[in-house]
Structures are given as C-alpha cells and as structure tokens.
mmCIF file of C-alpha atoms in Angstrom:
data_model
loop_
_atom_site.group_PDB
_atom_site.id
_atom_site.type_symbol
_atom_site.label_atom_id
_atom_site.label_comp_id
_atom_site.label_asym_id
_atom_site.label_seq_id
_atom_site.Cartn_x
_atom_site.Cartn_y
_atom_site.Cartn_z
ATOM 1 C CA MET A 22 -12.317 -116.574 -96.402
ATOM 2 C CA SER A 23 -9.494 -115.249 -94.226
ATOM 3 C CA THR A 24 -10.674 -112.873 -91.514
ATOM 4 C CA THR A 25 -7.174 -111.555 -90.825
ATOM 5 C CA GLU A 26 -6.644 -109.986 -94.253
ATOM 6 C CA PRO A 27 -8.299 -106.780 -95.469
ATOM 7 C CA LEU A 28 -11.339 -107.176 -97.708
ATOM 8 C CA SER A 29 -10.999 -106.326 -101.382
ATOM 9 C CA GLY A 30 -12.452 -103.067 -102.644
ATOM 10 C CA ALA A 31 -12.205 -99.499 -101.423
ATOM 11 C CA PRO A 32 -11.133 -99.152 -97.789
ATOM 12 C CA LEU A 33 -13.525 -97.642 -95.274
ATOM 13 C CA SER A 34 -13.020 -93.943 -94.730
ATOM 14 C CA PHE A 35 -12.228 -92.606 -91.289
ATOM 15 C CA GLU A 36 -15.734 -91.147 -91.168
ATOM 16 C CA GLY A 37 -17.208 -94.560 -92.058
ATOM 17 C CA LYS A 38 -15.278 -96.273 -89.314
ATOM 18 C CA ALA A 39 -16.368 -93.646 -86.807
ATOM 19 C CA ALA A 40 -20.006 -94.169 -87.766
ATOM 20 C CA MET A 41 -19.629 -97.910 -87.324
ATOM 21 C CA MET A 42 -18.074 -97.385 -83.898
ATOM 22 C CA GLU A 43 -20.915 -95.084 -82.844
ATOM 23 C CA ARG A 44 -23.453 -97.691 -83.981
ATOM 24 C CA ALA A 45 -21.592 -100.402 -82.071
ATOM 25 C CA LEU A 46 -21.507 -98.271 -78.909
ATOM 26 C CA GLY A 47 -25.225 -97.617 -79.171
ATOM 27 C CA SER A 48 -26.167 -101.269 -79.540
ATOM 28 C CA ALA A 49 -23.820 -102.307 -76.706
ATOM 29 C CA GLY A 50 -25.186 -99.752 -74.230
ATOM 30 C CA ILE A 51 -21.732 -98.283 -73.602
ATOM 31 C CA SER A 52 -20.979 -94.587 -73.113
ATOM 32 C CA ILE A 53 -17.720 -92.701 -73.652
ATOM 33 C CA LEU A 54 -16.673 -89.670 -71.619
ATOM 34 C CA PHE A 55 -13.471 -87.674 -72.252
ATOM 35 C CA GLN A 56 -12.123 -85.076 -69.803
ATOM 36 C CA ASP A 57 -9.067 -82.905 -70.181
ATOM 37 C CA THR A 58 -6.236 -82.638 -67.663
ATOM 38 C CA THR A 59 -8.307 -80.230 -65.521
ATOM 39 C CA LEU A 60 -11.104 -82.869 -65.507
ATOM 40 C CA ALA A 61 -13.394 -80.616 -67.522
ATOM 41 C CA ILE A 62 -15.726 -82.626 -69.794
ATOM 42 C CA ARG A 63 -14.777 -82.171 -73.454
ATOM 43 C CA TYR A 64 -16.581 -85.000 -75.212
ATOM 44 C CA ALA A 65 -19.361 -87.503 -74.505
ATOM 45 C CA GLU A 66 -20.903 -90.148 -76.705
ATOM 46 C CA ASN A 67 -23.990 -92.322 -76.290
ATOM 47 C CA LEU A 68 -24.899 -91.126 -72.792
ATOM 48 C CA PRO A 69 -28.097 -92.621 -71.275
ATOM 49 C CA ASP A 70 -31.156 -90.427 -71.830
ATOM 50 C CA HIS A 71 -31.469 -89.445 -68.158
ATOM 51 C CA LEU A 72 -27.839 -88.191 -68.114
ATOM 52 C CA LYS A 73 -27.997 -86.120 -71.277
ATOM 53 C CA PRO A 74 -29.789 -83.131 -69.670
ATOM 54 C CA SER A 75 -26.991 -82.898 -67.067
ATOM 55 C CA LEU A 76 -24.178 -82.871 -69.638
ATOM 56 C CA ILE A 77 -22.316 -79.582 -69.770
ATOM 57 C CA ILE A 78 -19.307 -79.349 -72.069
ATOM 58 C CA GLY A 79 -16.683 -77.702 -69.918
ATOM 59 C CA GLY A 80 -18.448 -78.868 -66.770
ATOM 60 C CA THR A 81 -17.308 -81.576 -64.363
ATOM 61 C CA ASP A 82 -18.548 -84.789 -62.790
ATOM 62 C CA LEU A 83 -20.407 -82.661 -60.244
ATOM 63 C CA HIS A 84 -22.721 -81.435 -63.013
ATOM 64 C CA LEU A 85 -23.132 -84.847 -64.626
ATOM 65 C CA PHE A 86 -23.459 -87.148 -61.617
ATOM 66 C CA GLY A 87 -24.498 -84.854 -58.793
ATOM 67 C CA GLU A 88 -22.738 -83.672 -55.643
ATOM 68 C CA LYS A 89 -22.226 -86.996 -53.843
ATOM 69 C CA ASP A 90 -21.067 -89.237 -56.695
ATOM 70 C CA GLY A 91 -19.438 -86.329 -58.537
ATOM 71 C CA SER A 92 -17.180 -85.465 -55.585
ATOM 72 C CA HIS A 93 -16.115 -89.079 -55.222
ATOM 73 C CA LEU A 94 -15.369 -89.391 -58.937
ATOM 74 C CA LEU A 95 -13.358 -86.183 -59.054
ATOM 75 C CA GLN A 96 -11.161 -87.385 -56.203
ATOM 76 C CA LEU A 97 -10.693 -90.777 -57.855
ATOM 77 C CA LYS A 98 -9.916 -89.257 -61.255
ATOM 78 C CA ARG A 99 -7.324 -86.879 -59.823
ATOM 79 C CA GLY A 100 -5.528 -89.954 -58.499
ATOM 80 C CA VAL A 101 -5.682 -91.608 -61.934
ATOM 81 C CA MET A 102 -4.400 -88.444 -63.583
ATOM 82 C CA GLU A 103 -1.442 -88.227 -61.172
ATOM 83 C CA SER A 104 -0.487 -91.904 -61.036
ATOM 84 C CA GLY A 105 -1.513 -93.161 -64.459
ATOM 85 C CA LYS A 106 -3.037 -96.245 -62.839
ATOM 86 C CA PRO A 107 -6.508 -97.158 -64.181
ATOM 87 C CA ALA A 108 -9.407 -97.270 -61.731
ATOM 88 C CA SER A 109 -13.064 -98.211 -61.679
ATOM 89 C CA ALA A 110 -16.099 -96.939 -59.820
ATOM 90 C CA GLU A 111 -19.846 -97.402 -59.613
ATOM 91 C CA VAL A 112 -22.539 -94.761 -59.341
ATOM 92 C CA GLU A 113 -26.241 -95.132 -58.579
ATOM 93 C CA LEU A 114 -28.537 -92.730 -60.375
ATOM 94 C CA PRO A 115 -32.254 -92.320 -59.624
ATOM 95 C CA THR A 116 -34.458 -92.406 -62.708
ATOM 96 C CA GLY A 117 -38.158 -92.507 -63.432
ATOM 97 C CA ASP A 118 -38.176 -96.317 -63.319
ATOM 98 C CA GLY A 119 -35.972 -96.735 -60.246
ATOM 99 C CA VAL A 120 -32.272 -96.606 -59.457
ATOM 100 C CA ARG A 121 -29.853 -97.452 -62.260
ATOM 101 C CA ILE A 122 -26.288 -98.552 -61.556
ATOM 102 C CA TYR A 123 -23.374 -97.628 -63.824
ATOM 103 C CA GLU A 124 -19.781 -98.811 -63.804
ATOM 104 C CA LEU A 125 -16.988 -96.478 -64.951
ATOM 105 C CA LYS A 126 -13.637 -97.762 -66.202
ATOM 106 C CA ILE A 127 -11.232 -94.810 -65.995
ATOM 107 C CA GLU A 128 -7.786 -94.502 -67.548
ATOM 108 C CA ARG A 129 -5.327 -91.748 -68.416
ATOM 109 C CA ILE A 130 -4.477 -91.257 -72.068
ATOM 110 C CA GLY A 131 -1.531 -89.536 -73.710
ATOM 111 C CA GLY A 132 1.448 -91.486 -72.358
ATOM 112 C CA ARG A 133 4.131 -89.341 -70.713
ATOM 113 C CA LYS A 134 2.296 -86.195 -71.772
ATOM 114 C CA PRO A 135 -1.209 -86.795 -70.435
ATOM 115 C CA GLN A 136 -3.995 -85.391 -72.552
ATOM 116 C CA GLY A 137 -6.824 -86.249 -70.215
ATOM 117 C CA LEU A 138 -8.987 -89.101 -68.952
ATOM 118 C CA LEU A 139 -11.191 -91.528 -70.822
ATOM 119 C CA SER A 140 -14.110 -93.100 -68.952
ATOM 120 C CA VAL A 141 -16.002 -96.046 -70.423
ATOM 121 C CA ILE A 142 -19.445 -96.190 -68.807
ATOM 122 C CA SER A 143 -21.651 -99.284 -68.891
ATOM 123 C CA GLU A 144 -24.894 -100.063 -67.100
ATOM 124 C CA VAL A 145 -24.668 -102.949 -64.604
ATOM 125 C CA THR A 146 -28.102 -102.661 -62.941
ATOM 126 C CA GLU A 147 -29.310 -106.096 -63.965
ATOM 127 C CA THR A 148 -25.954 -107.700 -63.177
ATOM 128 C CA ARG A 149 -25.944 -106.266 -59.655
ATOM 129 C CA HIS A 150 -29.563 -107.292 -59.165
ATOM 130 C CA ARG A 151 -28.747 -110.870 -60.188
ATOM 131 C CA GLU A 152 -25.733 -110.857 -57.874
ATOM 132 C CA LYS A 153 -27.908 -109.662 -54.995
ATOM 133 C CA VAL A 154 -30.513 -112.363 -55.679
ATOM 134 C CA LEU A 155 -27.786 -115.001 -55.946
ATOM 135 C CA LYS A 156 -26.244 -113.920 -52.633
ATOM 136 C CA SER A 157 -29.662 -114.068 -51.010
ATOM 137 C CA LEU A 158 -30.242 -117.556 -52.392
ATOM 138 C CA LEU A 159 -26.812 -118.706 -51.223
ATOM 139 C CA ARG A 160 -27.518 -117.382 -47.727
ATOM 140 C CA GLU A 161 -30.850 -119.202 -47.705
ATOM 141 C CA LEU A 162 -29.216 -122.385 -48.983
ATOM 142 C CA SER A 163 -26.545 -122.128 -46.292
ATOM 143 C CA HIS A 164 -29.212 -121.656 -43.624
ATOM 144 C CA ARG A 165 -31.252 -124.617 -44.842
ATOM 145 C CA SER A 166 -28.151 -126.788 -45.176
ATOM 146 C CA LYS A 167 -27.177 -126.073 -41.580
ATOM 147 C CA ASN A 168 -30.701 -126.936 -40.424
ATOM 148 C CA LEU A 169 -30.620 -130.157 -42.421
ATOM 149 C CA LEU A 170 -27.232 -131.115 -41.014
ATOM 150 C CA ALA A 171 -28.541 -130.455 -37.495
ATOM 151 C CA ILE A 172 -31.493 -132.778 -38.166
ATOM 152 C CA ILE A 173 -29.174 -135.483 -39.529
ATOM 153 C CA GLN A 174 -26.882 -135.119 -36.518
ATOM 154 C CA GLY A 175 -29.880 -135.452 -34.198
ATOM 155 C CA ILE A 176 -31.129 -138.541 -36.040
ATOM 156 C CA ALA A 177 -27.680 -140.154 -35.886
ATOM 157 C CA THR A 178 -27.209 -139.386 -32.177
ATOM 158 C CA GLN A 179 -30.661 -140.555 -31.097
ATOM 159 C CA THR A 180 -30.594 -143.641 -33.312
ATOM 160 C CA ALA A 181 -27.251 -144.659 -31.816
ATOM 161 C CA ARG A 182 -28.574 -144.043 -28.309
ATOM 162 C CA HIS A 183 -31.488 -146.424 -28.821
ATOM 163 C CA THR A 184 -29.767 -149.286 -30.666
ATOM 164 C CA LEU A 185 -27.542 -152.028 -29.268
ATOM 165 C CA SER A 186 -25.577 -153.072 -32.353
ATOM 166 C CA ILE A 187 -23.833 -151.452 -35.306
ATOM 167 C CA ASP A 188 -25.912 -153.482 -37.796
ATOM 168 C CA ASN A 189 -29.171 -152.371 -36.200
ATOM 169 C CA PHE A 190 -27.970 -148.773 -36.099
ATOM 170 C CA LEU A 191 -27.043 -148.813 -39.802
ATOM 171 C CA ILE A 192 -30.400 -150.278 -40.825
ATOM 172 C CA LYS A 193 -32.413 -147.710 -38.876
ATOM 173 C CA PHE A 194 -30.168 -144.755 -39.670
ATOM 174 C CA ARG A 195 -30.172 -145.492 -43.418
ATOM 175 C CA GLY A 196 -33.954 -145.771 -43.410
ATOM 176 C CA ARG A 197 -34.377 -142.459 -41.605
ATOM 177 C CA LEU A 198 -31.819 -140.795 -43.852
ATOM 178 C CA GLN A 199 -33.668 -142.080 -46.937
ATOM 179 C CA SER A 200 -36.930 -140.747 -45.509
ATOM 180 C CA LEU A 201 -35.321 -137.344 -45.070
ATOM 181 C CA SER A 202 -33.944 -137.523 -48.606
ATOM 182 C CA ASN A 203 -37.379 -138.351 -50.044
ATOM 183 C CA SER A 204 -38.931 -135.329 -48.344
ATOM 184 C CA GLN A 205 -36.044 -133.126 -49.416
ATOM 185 C CA ASP A 206 -36.453 -134.192 -53.050
ATOM 186 C CA LEU A 207 -40.013 -132.850 -53.080
ATOM 187 C CA ILE A 208 -38.943 -129.600 -51.421
ATOM 188 C CA THR A 209 -36.091 -129.098 -53.881
ATOM 189 C CA ASP A 210 -38.342 -129.853 -56.879
ATOM 190 C CA SER A 211 -40.666 -127.059 -55.704
ATOM 191 C CA SER A 212 -37.771 -124.550 -55.543
ATOM 192 C CA TRP A 213 -37.809 -124.701 -51.726
ATOM 193 C CA ARG A 214 -41.465 -123.721 -51.449
ATOM 194 C CA GLY A 215 -42.447 -126.952 -49.666
ATOM 195 C CA ALA A 216 -44.416 -130.083 -50.563
ATOM 196 C CA TYR A 217 -48.005 -131.300 -50.890
ATOM 197 C CA LEU A 218 -49.122 -133.633 -48.125
ATOM 198 C CA PHE A 219 -50.342 -136.404 -50.457
ATOM 199 C CA GLU A 220 -47.121 -136.487 -52.486
ATOM 200 C CA LEU A 221 -45.095 -136.467 -49.279
ATOM 201 C CA ALA A 222 -47.075 -139.390 -47.843
ATOM 202 C CA GLU A 223 -46.860 -141.358 -51.098
ATOM 203 C CA LYS A 224 -43.064 -140.924 -51.112
ATOM 204 C CA GLN A 225 -42.850 -142.261 -47.570
ATOM 205 C CA PHE A 226 -45.245 -145.168 -48.183
ATOM 206 C CA ALA A 227 -43.732 -146.273 -51.507
ATOM 207 C CA PRO A 228 -40.738 -148.363 -50.276
ATOM 208 C CA TYR A 229 -42.952 -150.339 -47.867
ATOM 209 C CA TRP A 230 -46.378 -150.549 -49.509
ATOM 210 C CA PRO A 231 -47.045 -154.240 -50.276
ATOM 211 C CA ASP A 232 -49.193 -153.958 -53.405
ATOM 212 C CA ALA A 233 -48.633 -151.276 -56.020
ATOM 213 C CA GLY A 234 -52.071 -152.064 -57.445
ATOM 214 C CA VAL A 235 -53.798 -151.068 -54.204
ATOM 215 C CA PRO A 236 -54.214 -147.319 -53.707
ATOM 216 C CA MET A 237 -52.416 -145.831 -50.742
ATOM 217 C CA PRO A 238 -54.870 -144.865 -47.969
ATOM 218 C CA ILE A 239 -54.452 -141.087 -48.115
ATOM 219 C CA TYR A 240 -57.590 -138.960 -47.768
ATOM 220 C CA GLY A 241 -58.861 -135.489 -46.983
ATOM 221 C CA ILE A 242 -57.193 -132.146 -47.721
ATOM 222 C CA ASN A 243 -54.031 -132.118 -49.805
ATOM 223 C CA ALA A 244 -52.461 -129.228 -47.895
ATOM 224 C CA HIS A 245 -49.273 -127.616 -49.150
ATOM 225 C CA LEU A 246 -46.725 -127.773 -46.329
ATOM 226 C CA THR A 247 -43.821 -125.454 -45.651
ATOM 227 C CA PRO A 248 -40.346 -126.976 -46.038
ATOM 228 C CA ASN A 249 -40.034 -127.240 -42.252
ATOM 229 C CA ALA A 250 -43.387 -129.012 -41.856
ATOM 230 C CA ALA A 251 -42.700 -131.318 -44.811
ATOM 231 C CA VAL A 252 -39.346 -132.490 -43.434
ATOM 232 C CA HIS A 253 -40.660 -133.199 -39.945
ATOM 233 C CA LEU A 254 -43.977 -134.727 -40.978
ATOM 234 C CA GLY A 255 -41.991 -136.962 -43.343
ATOM 235 C CA LEU A 256 -39.949 -138.187 -40.367
ATOM 236 C CA ALA A 257 -43.114 -138.910 -38.360
ATOM 237 C CA LEU A 258 -44.711 -140.833 -41.234
ATOM 238 C CA HIS A 259 -41.523 -142.826 -41.686
ATOM 239 C CA GLU A 260 -41.598 -144.021 -38.060
ATOM 240 C CA LEU A 261 -45.263 -145.029 -38.330
ATOM 241 C CA ILE A 262 -44.843 -146.740 -41.707
ATOM 242 C CA VAL A 263 -41.667 -148.640 -40.770
ATOM 243 C CA ASN A 264 -43.280 -149.929 -37.579
ATOM 244 C CA SER A 265 -46.324 -151.036 -39.563
ATOM 245 C CA ALA A 266 -44.128 -152.724 -42.170
ATOM 246 C CA SER A 267 -42.155 -154.513 -39.440
ATOM 247 C CA HIS A 268 -44.869 -155.380 -36.923
ATOM 248 C CA GLY A 269 -48.260 -154.036 -37.941
ATOM 249 C CA ALA A 270 -50.847 -153.963 -40.696
ATOM 250 C CA ILE A 271 -48.478 -153.546 -43.640
ATOM 251 C CA SER A 272 -46.421 -156.560 -42.572
ATOM 252 C CA ALA A 273 -49.544 -158.722 -42.789
ATOM 253 C CA GLY A 274 -50.503 -157.353 -46.189
ATOM 254 C CA ALA A 275 -53.550 -155.702 -44.707
ATOM 255 C CA THR A 276 -54.747 -152.262 -45.704
ATOM 256 C CA SER A 277 -56.406 -151.323 -42.425
ATOM 257 C CA ILE A 278 -54.522 -148.021 -42.352
ATOM 258 C CA THR A 279 -55.921 -144.561 -42.932
ATOM 259 C CA LEU A 280 -54.035 -141.299 -43.254
ATOM 260 C CA ASN A 281 -56.474 -138.420 -43.226
ATOM 261 C CA CYS A 282 -56.144 -134.639 -43.221
ATOM 262 C CA LYS A 283 -58.947 -132.308 -42.189
ATOM 263 C CA GLU A 284 -59.368 -128.697 -41.097
ATOM 264 C CA ALA A 285 -59.158 -128.042 -37.365
ATOM 265 C CA GLU A 286 -58.295 -125.372 -34.800
ATOM 266 C CA LEU A 287 -55.263 -124.846 -32.601
ATOM 267 C CA ASP A 288 -55.498 -122.295 -29.795
ATOM 268 C CA GLY A 289 -58.416 -120.612 -31.524
ATOM 269 C CA LYS A 290 -56.634 -120.314 -34.884
ATOM 270 C CA LYS A 291 -56.937 -122.220 -38.146
ATOM 271 C CA ALA A 292 -55.045 -125.491 -38.377
ATOM 272 C CA ILE A 293 -55.108 -128.879 -40.037
ATOM 273 C CA GLU A 294 -55.168 -132.239 -38.299
ATOM 274 C CA VAL A 295 -53.252 -135.133 -39.851
ATOM 275 C CA THR A 296 -54.449 -138.448 -38.432
ATOM 276 C CA TRP A 297 -52.886 -141.909 -38.708
ATOM 277 C CA SER A 298 -55.244 -144.755 -37.828
ATOM 278 C CA GLU A 299 -54.011 -148.357 -37.957
ATOM 279 C CA ARG A 300 -55.862 -151.502 -36.907
ATOM 280 C CA PHE A 301 -54.624 -155.080 -36.866
ATOM 281 C CA TYR A 302 -56.345 -158.364 -36.081
ATOM 282 C CA PHE A 303 -53.440 -160.310 -34.644
ATOM 283 C CA PRO A 304 -51.000 -159.960 -31.727
ATOM 284 C CA ALA A 305 -48.536 -157.271 -32.739
ATOM 285 C CA ASP A 306 -45.313 -155.886 -31.347
ATOM 286 C CA HIS A 307 -44.183 -152.325 -31.911
ATOM 287 C CA GLU A 308 -41.146 -150.075 -31.614
ATOM 288 C CA PHE A 309 -42.807 -147.395 -29.506
ATOM 289 C CA GLU A 310 -41.455 -147.981 -26.024
ATOM 290 C CA ASP A 311 -41.685 -144.968 -23.732
ATOM 291 C CA ASN A 312 -38.098 -143.781 -24.303
ATOM 292 C CA SER A 313 -37.666 -144.936 -27.885
ATOM 293 C CA PHE A 314 -36.450 -142.593 -30.615
ATOM 294 C CA SER A 315 -39.610 -143.286 -32.650
ATOM 295 C CA ARG A 316 -41.868 -142.170 -29.840
ATOM 296 C CA THR A 317 -39.701 -139.107 -29.130
ATOM 297 C CA VAL A 318 -39.993 -138.088 -32.787
ATOM 298 C CA LEU A 319 -43.770 -138.506 -32.825
ATOM 299 C CA GLU A 320 -44.624 -136.927 -29.493
ATOM 300 C CA ARG A 321 -41.956 -134.242 -29.063
ATOM 301 C CA VAL A 322 -39.654 -133.495 -32.007
ATOM 302 C CA VAL A 323 -42.247 -133.193 -34.771
ATOM 303 C CA PRO A 324 -44.940 -131.136 -32.976
ATOM 304 C CA SER A 325 -42.405 -128.787 -31.332
ATOM 305 C CA SER A 326 -40.631 -128.159 -34.657
ATOM 306 C CA MET A 327 -43.800 -126.573 -36.053
ATOM 307 C CA ASN A 328 -45.404 -125.250 -32.855
ATOM 308 C CA GLY A 329 -48.130 -127.851 -33.221
ATOM 309 C CA ARG A 330 -49.650 -130.514 -31.021
ATOM 310 C CA ALA A 331 -49.519 -134.312 -31.130
ATOM 311 C CA ASP A 332 -51.482 -137.122 -29.537
ATOM 312 C CA PHE A 333 -50.189 -140.694 -29.778
ATOM 313 C CA SER A 334 -52.021 -143.791 -28.560
ATOM 314 C CA ILE A 335 -51.366 -147.532 -28.643
ATOM 315 C CA GLY A 336 -54.017 -150.175 -27.997
ATOM 316 C CA ASP A 337 -54.079 -153.951 -28.150
ATOM 317 C CA ASP A 338 -55.352 -153.852 -31.712
ATOM 318 C CA SER A 339 -54.643 -150.320 -32.916
ATOM 319 C CA ILE A 340 -52.214 -147.430 -33.192
ATOM 320 C CA GLY A 341 -53.375 -143.848 -33.509
ATOM 321 C CA TYR A 342 -51.483 -140.629 -34.111
ATOM 322 C CA ARG A 343 -52.990 -137.172 -34.423
ATOM 323 C CA LEU A 344 -50.818 -134.185 -35.369
ATOM 324 C CA THR A 345 -52.283 -130.676 -35.367
ATOM 325 C CA ILE A 346 -50.367 -128.261 -37.615
ATOM 326 C CA PRO A 347 -50.850 -124.463 -37.264
ATOM 327 C CA GLU A 348 -51.731 -122.280 -40.238
ATOM 328 C CA THR A 349 -48.203 -120.817 -40.354
ATOM 329 C CA GLU A 350 -46.932 -124.190 -41.619
ATOM 330 C CA TYR A 351 -49.319 -124.877 -44.520
ATOM 331 C CA GLU A 352 -51.601 -123.498 -47.219
ATOM 332 C CA ILE A 353 -54.680 -125.077 -48.745
ATOM 333 C CA LEU A 354 -54.089 -124.496 -52.463
ATOM 334 C CA ARG A 355 -56.203 -127.332 -53.800
ATOM 335 C CA ARG A 356 -58.647 -129.877 -52.456
ATOM 336 C CA ARG A 357 -59.023 -133.487 -53.424
#
C-alpha cells in the first residue's frame, strides 16, 4: 500500500482531523499556547493539570507561570514578536511531586502581518535529570581516570628508577600494569562500587598460582573494599605474589602461603587486618631491598593511600606482611 496517496473512502472532516490532533497532543505530552500581538493568551490546549488553574484567557505569562518566569518570558516573547526570530526557554514549576521542567519553543505566526505567537510546551524533567546524572558520572569518571593515570605514572617512574635495563623494566612494568588492570576490571564490573577482597586476591593469584586444582589460600572475612582500597591492595598483593613466584614458596610449588582477613582496630576505631604469611624450607632470595619499589609500595604507598598501617618483616625462612585498613575503606557485607 502506498502511504503517500490518500486512502479511498470519504475524506476526514476538519473536525475529525482536529480531534485526531488533540488526541496526538495528549498522548505526546505536548501543550499548545497561542497569544495575540499584545501577548494576551487567547488559546491553550492540553496544558498540564497543575497549570490549568492558572490559565486566564486574556491574561499573560505572569498569570500562567508566575512573576519570575512570567517576566522573563514576556521579555523574550516581545523580542520574538519584533524580530520574527524563533526562540526557546525553560521554566521550572513547583508541583506536589517536586519541580517540573518545561521547554517552550516560541515562534511568530502570520508572516508579514503578525497575528501572534505560538508556543509549543513540552516537559523535559526526566531529560534534564538524566543529563544531570550523566554529567555527574562523567565528572566522576574524569576524576577516577586522573587518579588512575597518576598511579600508572608513579608505577612507571618508580619501576624505571629501580631497574637497570629496558627488558627488566618492561617485564616489571607490564606485570604491575596487568595487576592494576585486574583490580580495575572488578571495580568496573561493580559499577565503581569497589571489589570483594577474595575476588581481588584470586585475580592477583591466578596468573602465578601453580596448580589450578589446589584452592588458593584465602581465608577470613570477605570484606568489600572501596575502589581506592581495592586498587592499592591489589598492587601490594601483586608485589608479594610475584616475589613468591620468582623466589619463594610459589616458585617451589609449595602452598605454605596464607592470606587472611580478620577484624581489628586502628586508633580505637573498627578496622580489618589483611595478613600475608609465607614460609619456605630452602634458601630464598627476594626483591625487597630497603629502597626497592616493592618495599616502598608495601610499607609506604599502600598504607598511606588508605590512611592505614602496614608492618612488613623478612626472616630467613619467612615473609610476613600485615596491612590494617580503616573502616572508611571497606564494608563487611557477607562472611565466608
């Protein structure tokens, strides 16, 4: 069937077409307002319920929209009437269920002999709300992106400072960048709410754990960490796990490692304590010299980033790390 040709049968009457237009306006949530050349209101159709009591035929925008918005609209409409150039405006109207926002598209009608102004009014409350939420999210994303870039820049600078060759730098930098990416994946999947400790630790262990059939040694409270805590704890775990995979228990296929989380106190307030305990039964080297990047991360960068406290110890047959995280950086949503 052609949609460009008139349908067979009796044509719609003018009254029928008008009724169809009124029905269409109602379902679309659009209002029509006509004002004469003096800007007196002569006709209105499909006004929102909370505007209908203010409608006065012969009145002005002051009656319909109130003193503040009405004065602004009258000034704008006089300009449209004089110039013939269309204009638009928004008004905010308080209602019983909050403030509603309306957009007015205003144009002069009548050609060279103006007959008045036609305003098409549509509600844009939800659109403006979505725009506000989107702007807020974009600001948050920008803030987090800058923080992430600062962390990456710090990792690159400190890694370069503590390596003697390009090849060694690339190996260590890629590993640390992948660790950061793994933590960030969990944070992104949670819509930026953070990450659970166990899932974070499993992500960091996975590339280095020697036997997929052996459970990873993660015990205690599965605290939900803030994005900040998740990123920095992920970096600390990466340094411990990589050292173990290169020199310690993981490299020997042993499972004498425990990662445990328990409730604690920090300066008299609630906290959790995440403890790494590693034992080995053979002479072992490590990458934790006094000025190494790994040690700086564990002892200074990670605890200071979350206003926590860290204790790191190395023995002939063991490595221990204890990180105390304040209650501002976690929630206990479930226990395991």
